[in-house]
Amino acid sequence: MSRSFDDLADDRQDEQEEPEDPRLSALIEALAKGDMIDWQQAESSAGNEEEKERIRALAAISEVATFHRTWLAEGGIIGDLDEDEELDEAVPTHWGELEILERVGRGAFGDVYKAREPRLDRIVALKLIRASARTPEREAETLREGRLLAKVRHPNVATVYGAAGADGRVGFWMEFLEGKNLAEMLKEQGRFGAREAAEIGIALCRALAAVHAQGIIHRDVKAQNVVRENDGRIVLTDFGVGRDTAVIQSEEPSLSGTPLYLAPELFEGKPPSPASDLYALGVLLFYLVTGEFPVTGTSFDELRAAHQGRKRRWLKELRKELPGTFVAAVERALDRDSKKRAGVGELKRELGRFLLERLERRKRVRQALVSLLLLLLCAGGIGAFIARAQIATWFNLRAADRLGAAGKMQPAIDEVLEAKRRTPNEPGIYWRLMSYRSAYGDYLGSLEAARESEPICKDSRAWDCHMVRSWSAILRQDYEEAIKSFKAAQKIRPDLDTLKQIVMAQVNRVQPELAIADASNLRASEEPEMAEYLASTLSAAGNPKAAREALEELRGRFYDHPFYWLSGKIKIADGDAAGAEAEFREWSMHPDESGDLSTSQLLLAQALLFQSKFDEAQEVLVASSSLNKQEKFGRNDGVRSILRAKCFAKTEDFSQMSRLLKEVEELEQIPTYLKLFRNAALIALEGRDLSLASRLAKMVGDIRKRYPSALSESFDLELQGELAWREGNFDGAIDLLTEAHTTRDDPQNALSLARAYIAQNQCQAALPYLRSVVSRRGLIVEDFYTPWTIWNDANDLFKKCQAKGRKN
């Protein structure tokens, strides 16, 4: 039952004629002070129906007061409600371990400070309840907000670092956002364009997908709660009225949030849901491009009536020039029926479709301009002929880039070769040939392109020439030089693809710890194949817990991307080989691209090998060999032979082992196959085929002479040492293996050195190297070419040496 203000006044007059109820007096005092009140509990504790009615009246007053305070602030009538209040509390210098620098915001009950966290030397935002306004309820609400935020790890959601109580105040600290909220931006720059609003909308769809994946409803998506940082990142903040879905289900429905953003069903008493958050996002996009709201009213009752009467404004009424695809996406999010709003994933796809259509229109315009320019140049002489060739080359290379990004390597190579026919001295041709031919499995063709590029890029510091040197170094497996050249290219033209190559080279250099910072910069990429490098690098660096957290964040952003290979690698790096096996089996049943089927089955065989399921691994490998004619993945043929040979070596079928290793021996002696030759030689030694091992070791030595690098040098030294101790030259073997390990500290050569020590009954000397292998399971898993059983081998030897040491 609703009550008028006259009724409430009559109640107060009646109360003056009878003794004051202490419980009602306490509620009135708390309401006047702005304290948080649990009205449901207050009503349930009432002694009679009349007292309940009075409590309901007070609750109605509280709701109206809260509504009007928010309404006025949102409408810009009174601005910051606290900006005229006297700052009666001095800014503290410290809170706990944090150094407070300045106050940057002030609310009804709390303050926001800019602070420094000394241990990590980083600037943070600190939200504290003021000591004068401190109550147990507010403390609980503040900590609850911090906990909700901390559950979500996503680039488009503000990151919380901690929550605690200290120095008489409760609060939490989070990343400090350098930028402006969208309301401030709208006030400064005016209405947003459709493209800018769509990009913001896509970022917020990702944020809400991550929030909802954690079982949280934000309940207050609005312009004031979205910050655009100075670098362009969009960040959703302020979970002050957010709730876990489990809590929402146990609570009585209540209206919380900003009235003009509330979904119609909330006015009907229905609980908040992901659909109501989506509606609020639709209102926000409407507001950004128009400066107005779709449904308005000057009071709470007017707003409720407007929703009930379906009185609203439409985007096309306010801005006729807005593109139809954008308008349709926003209007769908604003549908009165919550079931017809689809979800944040669908809104993200619709906004993405609008941006893609816009890019396609721009591309057609550029193509038309290029064609026009070519026609104009047709009347010229030699200079015009050269210009036409350069323009055509530019067009070919852009087409090749699009095809390469789509995984269509052979058509991409054809475009580059057409460009080469016209302008053979263009450096951009050669690094693309190296990249696309390598991806297609044509390693000899890639090396030929590297040789052709040498005179063209001699002494040149152009971006394309840095890329030429980078890819040439990758082909030689010279990761140190590759990183140096890629970084030089990055200084000239920052590029995520180049950054990805730096990350991969750091991991191949056996230094994944150094790659994490660069991989972090890929984290916010729009492409899942790029964004996943952080999780993969964390796993390789031996931090599976952080890798799992990064994977969950990826799944929140790219909810329709399965991440089979990444999940499997993280699981096996964390010791869950059975879980990894399940992931790779699932992937082999649902391949995304042509190369996925072959790769997924090879990884499945690795996981089976890790569990010593040699017969099952053989079955998978034999079945996958039929894919050779269907897929152009030359490396997979060699890896398949290596894995099958490893199975035969473990089951002591050495004749079959040697037969398969001879297939590896027939591969071209190029750096791309260095790991295959090294691993084949080690398996041959395991199977006591010294003749084959010697031939394979010589192939590695020949590659070292022709293509010197830290990788080829360490492999050559390692195999020389392995052969030396089997010939009885233990001291020479230790020297060679130690030098190999110093040159390149990878788990396999650490295991080789440990085995050499054990062969001389020096278990204690072997233990540090075995410990190194056992602790680097993630790095072993990251190496596609190496049988992951080296971890099992090292672990077994480690346990035996430890037991032997205890006996002694």
PDB file of C-alpha atoms in Angstrom, residues 293-454:
ATOM      1  CA  PHE A 293      17.567   9.033 -22.623  1.00  0.00           C
ATOM      2  CA  PRO A 294      15.026   6.761 -24.326  1.00  0.00           C
ATOM      3  CA  VAL A 295      12.543   6.849 -21.404  1.00  0.00           C
ATOM      4  CA  THR A 296      12.263   9.916 -19.157  1.00  0.00           C
ATOM      5  CA  GLY A 297      10.188  11.372 -16.345  1.00  0.00           C
ATOM      6  CA  THR A 298      10.499  14.016 -13.656  1.00  0.00           C
ATOM      7  CA  SER A 299       9.651  11.641 -10.816  1.00  0.00           C
ATOM      8  CA  PHE A 300       9.802   7.977  -9.998  1.00  0.00           C
ATOM      9  CA  ASP A 301       6.082   7.510 -10.645  1.00  0.00           C
ATOM     10  CA  GLU A 302       6.330   9.307 -13.995  1.00  0.00           C
ATOM     11  CA  LEU A 303       9.184   7.074 -15.060  1.00  0.00           C
ATOM     12  CA  ARG A 304       7.287   3.929 -14.040  1.00  0.00           C
ATOM     13  CA  ALA A 305       4.207   5.176 -15.923  1.00  0.00           C
ATOM     14  CA  ALA A 306       6.277   5.931 -19.030  1.00  0.00           C
ATOM     15  CA  HIS A 307       7.546   2.366 -19.089  1.00  0.00           C
ATOM     16  CA  GLN A 308       4.080   0.949 -18.499  1.00  0.00           C
ATOM     17  CA  GLY A 309       2.598   3.188 -21.217  1.00  0.00           C
ATOM     18  CA  ARG A 310       5.477   2.348 -23.583  1.00  0.00           C
ATOM     19  CA  LYS A 311       6.294   6.026 -24.011  1.00  0.00           C
ATOM     20  CA  ARG A 312       9.841   6.307 -25.293  1.00  0.00           C
ATOM     21  CA  ARG A 313      11.970   8.008 -27.921  1.00  0.00           C
ATOM     22  CA  TRP A 314      13.792   6.243 -30.742  1.00  0.00           C
ATOM     23  CA  LEU A 315      17.290   6.714 -32.082  1.00  0.00           C
ATOM     24  CA  LYS A 316      16.143   7.516 -35.598  1.00  0.00           C
ATOM     25  CA  GLU A 317      13.874  10.264 -34.247  1.00  0.00           C
ATOM     26  CA  LEU A 318      16.814  12.022 -32.604  1.00  0.00           C
ATOM     27  CA  ARG A 319      19.553  11.279 -35.166  1.00  0.00           C
ATOM     28  CA  LYS A 320      18.313  10.292 -38.610  1.00  0.00           C
ATOM     29  CA  GLU A 321      21.857   9.971 -39.993  1.00  0.00           C
ATOM     30  CA  LEU A 322      22.862   7.049 -37.724  1.00  0.00           C
ATOM     31  CA  PRO A 323      23.674   3.836 -39.663  1.00  0.00           C
ATOM     32  CA  GLY A 324      20.879   1.275 -39.683  1.00  0.00           C
ATOM     33  CA  THR A 325      23.011  -1.636 -38.428  1.00  0.00           C
ATOM     34  CA  PHE A 326      24.101   0.352 -35.373  1.00  0.00           C
ATOM     35  CA  VAL A 327      20.553   1.538 -34.657  1.00  0.00           C
ATOM     36  CA  ALA A 328      19.162  -1.996 -34.915  1.00  0.00           C
ATOM     37  CA  ALA A 329      21.750  -3.321 -32.457  1.00  0.00           C
ATOM     38  CA  VAL A 330      21.029  -0.645 -29.841  1.00  0.00           C
ATOM     39  CA  GLU A 331      17.270  -0.801 -30.214  1.00  0.00           C
ATOM     40  CA  ARG A 332      17.345  -4.573 -29.759  1.00  0.00           C
ATOM     41  CA  ALA A 333      19.215  -4.116 -26.470  1.00  0.00           C
ATOM     42  CA  LEU A 334      16.444  -1.702 -25.416  1.00  0.00           C
ATOM     43  CA  ASP A 335      13.590  -4.086 -26.194  1.00  0.00           C
ATOM     44  CA  ARG A 336      10.868  -3.972 -23.575  1.00  0.00           C
ATOM     45  CA  ASP A 337      10.765  -7.778 -23.541  1.00  0.00           C
ATOM     46  CA  SER A 338      13.904  -8.982 -21.751  1.00  0.00           C
ATOM     47  CA  LYS A 339      13.811 -12.291 -23.682  1.00  0.00           C
ATOM     48  CA  LYS A 340      14.170 -10.470 -27.001  1.00  0.00           C
ATOM     49  CA  ARG A 341      17.354  -8.672 -25.973  1.00  0.00           C
ATOM     50  CA  ALA A 342      19.425 -11.798 -26.776  1.00  0.00           C
ATOM     51  CA  GLY A 343      22.577 -11.213 -24.716  1.00  0.00           C
ATOM     52  CA  VAL A 344      25.800  -9.237 -24.491  1.00  0.00           C
ATOM     53  CA  GLY A 345      27.451 -11.714 -26.862  1.00  0.00           C
ATOM     54  CA  GLU A 346      24.871 -11.063 -29.558  1.00  0.00           C
ATOM     55  CA  LEU A 347      25.113  -7.284 -29.061  1.00  0.00           C
ATOM     56  CA  LYS A 348      28.892  -7.545 -29.383  1.00  0.00           C
ATOM     57  CA  ARG A 349      28.517  -9.457 -32.668  1.00  0.00           C
ATOM     58  CA  GLU A 350      25.973  -6.972 -34.040  1.00  0.00           C
ATOM     59  CA  LEU A 351      28.176  -3.979 -33.183  1.00  0.00           C
ATOM     60  CA  GLY A 352      31.170  -5.810 -34.647  1.00  0.00           C
ATOM     61  CA  ARG A 353      29.169  -6.438 -37.845  1.00  0.00           C
ATOM     62  CA  PHE A 354      28.476  -2.697 -38.073  1.00  0.00           C
ATOM     63  CA  LEU A 355      32.182  -1.855 -37.719  1.00  0.00           C
ATOM     64  CA  LEU A 356      33.095  -4.515 -40.293  1.00  0.00           C
ATOM     65  CA  GLU A 357      30.596  -3.098 -42.786  1.00  0.00           C
ATOM     66  CA  ARG A 358      32.120   0.326 -42.240  1.00  0.00           C
ATOM     67  CA  LEU A 359      35.629  -1.021 -42.895  1.00  0.00           C
ATOM     68  CA  GLU A 360      34.429  -2.767 -46.046  1.00  0.00           C
ATOM     69  CA  ARG A 361      32.954   0.506 -47.320  1.00  0.00           C
ATOM     70  CA  ARG A 362      36.230   2.304 -46.653  1.00  0.00           C
ATOM     71  CA  LYS A 363      38.140  -0.482 -48.403  1.00  0.00           C
ATOM     72  CA  ARG A 364      35.936  -0.177 -51.492  1.00  0.00           C
ATOM     73  CA  VAL A 365      36.544   3.576 -51.535  1.00  0.00           C
ATOM     74  CA  ARG A 366      40.314   3.045 -51.315  1.00  0.00           C
ATOM     75  CA  GLN A 367      40.188   0.479 -54.113  1.00  0.00           C
ATOM     76  CA  ALA A 368      38.230   2.880 -56.275  1.00  0.00           C
ATOM     77  CA  LEU A 369      40.795   5.636 -55.623  1.00  0.00           C
ATOM     78  CA  VAL A 370      43.672   3.274 -56.508  1.00  0.00           C
ATOM     79  CA  SER A 371      41.924   2.280 -59.726  1.00  0.00           C
ATOM     80  CA  LEU A 372      41.341   5.919 -60.597  1.00  0.00           C
ATOM     81  CA  LEU A 373      44.987   6.732 -59.941  1.00  0.00           C
ATOM     82  CA  LEU A 374      46.078   3.849 -62.177  1.00  0.00           C
ATOM     83  CA  LEU A 375      43.869   5.165 -64.978  1.00  0.00           C
ATOM     84  CA  LEU A 376      45.313   8.653 -64.612  1.00  0.00           C
ATOM     85  CA  LEU A 377      48.849   7.267 -64.778  1.00  0.00           C
ATOM     86  CA  CYS A 378      48.190   5.262 -67.924  1.00  0.00           C
ATOM     87  CA  ALA A 379      48.849   8.359 -70.049  1.00  0.00           C
ATOM     88  CA  GLY A 380      52.367   8.862 -68.630  1.00  0.00           C
ATOM     89  CA  GLY A 381      55.790   7.540 -69.683  1.00  0.00           C
ATOM     90  CA  ILE A 382      58.447   5.565 -67.751  1.00  0.00           C
ATOM     91  CA  GLY A 383      57.810   7.436 -64.520  1.00  0.00           C
ATOM     92  CA  ALA A 384      54.140   6.628 -64.782  1.00  0.00           C
ATOM     93  CA  PHE A 385      54.983   2.973 -65.516  1.00  0.00           C
ATOM     94  CA  ILE A 386      57.106   2.786 -62.350  1.00  0.00           C
ATOM     95  CA  ALA A 387      54.412   4.459 -60.300  1.00  0.00           C
ATOM     96  CA  ARG A 388      51.803   2.020 -61.620  1.00  0.00           C
ATOM     97  CA  ALA A 389      54.044  -0.916 -60.686  1.00  0.00           C
ATOM     98  CA  GLN A 390      54.565   0.440 -57.166  1.00  0.00           C
ATOM     99  CA  ILE A 391      50.850   0.996 -56.654  1.00  0.00           C
ATOM    100  CA  ALA A 392      50.057  -2.485 -57.944  1.00  0.00           C
ATOM    101  CA  THR A 393      52.723  -3.948 -55.636  1.00  0.00           C
ATOM    102  CA  TRP A 394      51.217  -2.122 -52.680  1.00  0.00           C
ATOM    103  CA  PHE A 395      47.818  -3.525 -53.620  1.00  0.00           C
ATOM    104  CA  ASN A 396      49.214  -7.080 -53.920  1.00  0.00           C
ATOM    105  CA  LEU A 397      50.928  -6.903 -50.526  1.00  0.00           C
ATOM    106  CA  ARG A 398      47.806  -5.596 -48.785  1.00  0.00           C
ATOM    107  CA  ALA A 399      45.828  -8.463 -50.319  1.00  0.00           C
ATOM    108  CA  ALA A 400      48.509 -10.922 -49.189  1.00  0.00           C
ATOM    109  CA  ASP A 401      48.307  -9.585 -45.630  1.00  0.00           C
ATOM    110  CA  ARG A 402      44.542 -10.133 -45.542  1.00  0.00           C
ATOM    111  CA  LEU A 403      44.874 -13.662 -46.925  1.00  0.00           C
ATOM    112  CA  GLY A 404      47.722 -14.501 -44.533  1.00  0.00           C
ATOM    113  CA  ALA A 405      45.728 -13.263 -41.547  1.00  0.00           C
ATOM    114  CA  ALA A 406      42.878 -15.542 -42.661  1.00  0.00           C
ATOM    115  CA  GLY A 407      45.245 -18.536 -42.826  1.00  0.00           C
ATOM    116  CA  LYS A 408      45.097 -18.777 -46.643  1.00  0.00           C
ATOM    117  CA  MET A 409      48.830 -19.115 -47.171  1.00  0.00           C
ATOM    118  CA  GLN A 410      49.073 -20.328 -50.767  1.00  0.00           C
ATOM    119  CA  PRO A 411      46.895 -17.493 -52.179  1.00  0.00           C
ATOM    120  CA  ALA A 412      48.884 -15.054 -50.001  1.00  0.00           C
ATOM    121  CA  ILE A 413      52.156 -16.380 -51.447  1.00  0.00           C
ATOM    122  CA  ASP A 414      50.751 -16.007 -54.990  1.00  0.00           C
ATOM    123  CA  GLU A 415      49.952 -12.322 -54.320  1.00  0.00           C
ATOM    124  CA  VAL A 416      53.487 -11.689 -53.007  1.00  0.00           C
ATOM    125  CA  LEU A 417      55.059 -13.434 -56.009  1.00  0.00           C
ATOM    126  CA  GLU A 418      52.982 -11.250 -58.321  1.00  0.00           C
ATOM    127  CA  ALA A 419      54.337  -8.191 -56.496  1.00  0.00           C
ATOM    128  CA  LYS A 420      57.868  -9.588 -56.817  1.00  0.00           C
ATOM    129  CA  ARG A 421      57.439  -9.926 -60.576  1.00  0.00           C
ATOM    130  CA  ARG A 422      56.735  -6.167 -60.806  1.00  0.00           C
ATOM    131  CA  THR A 423      59.123  -4.731 -58.183  1.00  0.00           C
ATOM    132  CA  PRO A 424      61.768  -7.327 -57.197  1.00  0.00           C
ATOM    133  CA  ASN A 425      63.702  -4.877 -54.991  1.00  0.00           C
ATOM    134  CA  GLU A 426      60.828  -4.182 -52.589  1.00  0.00           C
ATOM    135  CA  PRO A 427      61.961  -5.437 -49.104  1.00  0.00           C
ATOM    136  CA  GLY A 428      58.389  -6.010 -47.909  1.00  0.00           C
ATOM    137  CA  ILE A 429      58.092  -8.833 -50.427  1.00  0.00           C
ATOM    138  CA  TYR A 430      60.802 -10.953 -48.851  1.00  0.00           C
ATOM    139  CA  TRP A 431      59.847 -11.012 -45.191  1.00  0.00           C
ATOM    140  CA  ARG A 432      56.302 -11.912 -46.251  1.00  0.00           C
ATOM    141  CA  LEU A 433      57.611 -14.756 -48.398  1.00  0.00           C
ATOM    142  CA  MET A 434      59.631 -16.036 -45.442  1.00  0.00           C
ATOM    143  CA  SER A 435      56.651 -15.802 -43.100  1.00  0.00           C
ATOM    144  CA  TYR A 436      53.955 -17.230 -45.381  1.00  0.00           C
ATOM    145  CA  ARG A 437      56.118 -20.002 -46.837  1.00  0.00           C
ATOM    146  CA  SER A 438      57.150 -21.097 -43.319  1.00  0.00           C
ATOM    147  CA  ALA A 439      53.514 -21.200 -42.247  1.00  0.00           C
ATOM    148  CA  TYR A 440      52.766 -23.282 -45.342  1.00  0.00           C
ATOM    149  CA  GLY A 441      55.602 -25.699 -44.614  1.00  0.00           C
ATOM    150  CA  ASP A 442      57.849 -24.563 -47.500  1.00  0.00           C
ATOM    151  CA  TYR A 443      61.008 -24.023 -45.454  1.00  0.00           C
ATOM    152  CA  LEU A 444      63.396 -24.310 -48.399  1.00  0.00           C
ATOM    153  CA  GLY A 445      61.456 -21.605 -50.227  1.00  0.00           C
ATOM    154  CA  SER A 446      61.620 -19.442 -47.088  1.00  0.00           C
ATOM    155  CA  LEU A 447      65.413 -19.800 -46.917  1.00  0.00           C
ATOM    156  CA  GLU A 448      65.666 -18.928 -50.619  1.00  0.00           C
ATOM    157  CA  ALA A 449      63.718 -15.707 -49.966  1.00  0.00           C
ATOM    158  CA  ALA A 450      66.084 -14.929 -47.079  1.00  0.00           C
ATOM    159  CA  ARG A 451      69.130 -15.312 -49.372  1.00  0.00           C
ATOM    160  CA  GLU A 452      67.549 -13.124 -52.069  1.00  0.00           C
ATOM    161  CA  SER A 453      66.836 -10.357 -49.558  1.00  0.00           C
ATOM    162  CA  GLU A 454      70.417  -9.992 -48.278  1.00  0.00           C
TER     163      GLU A 454
END
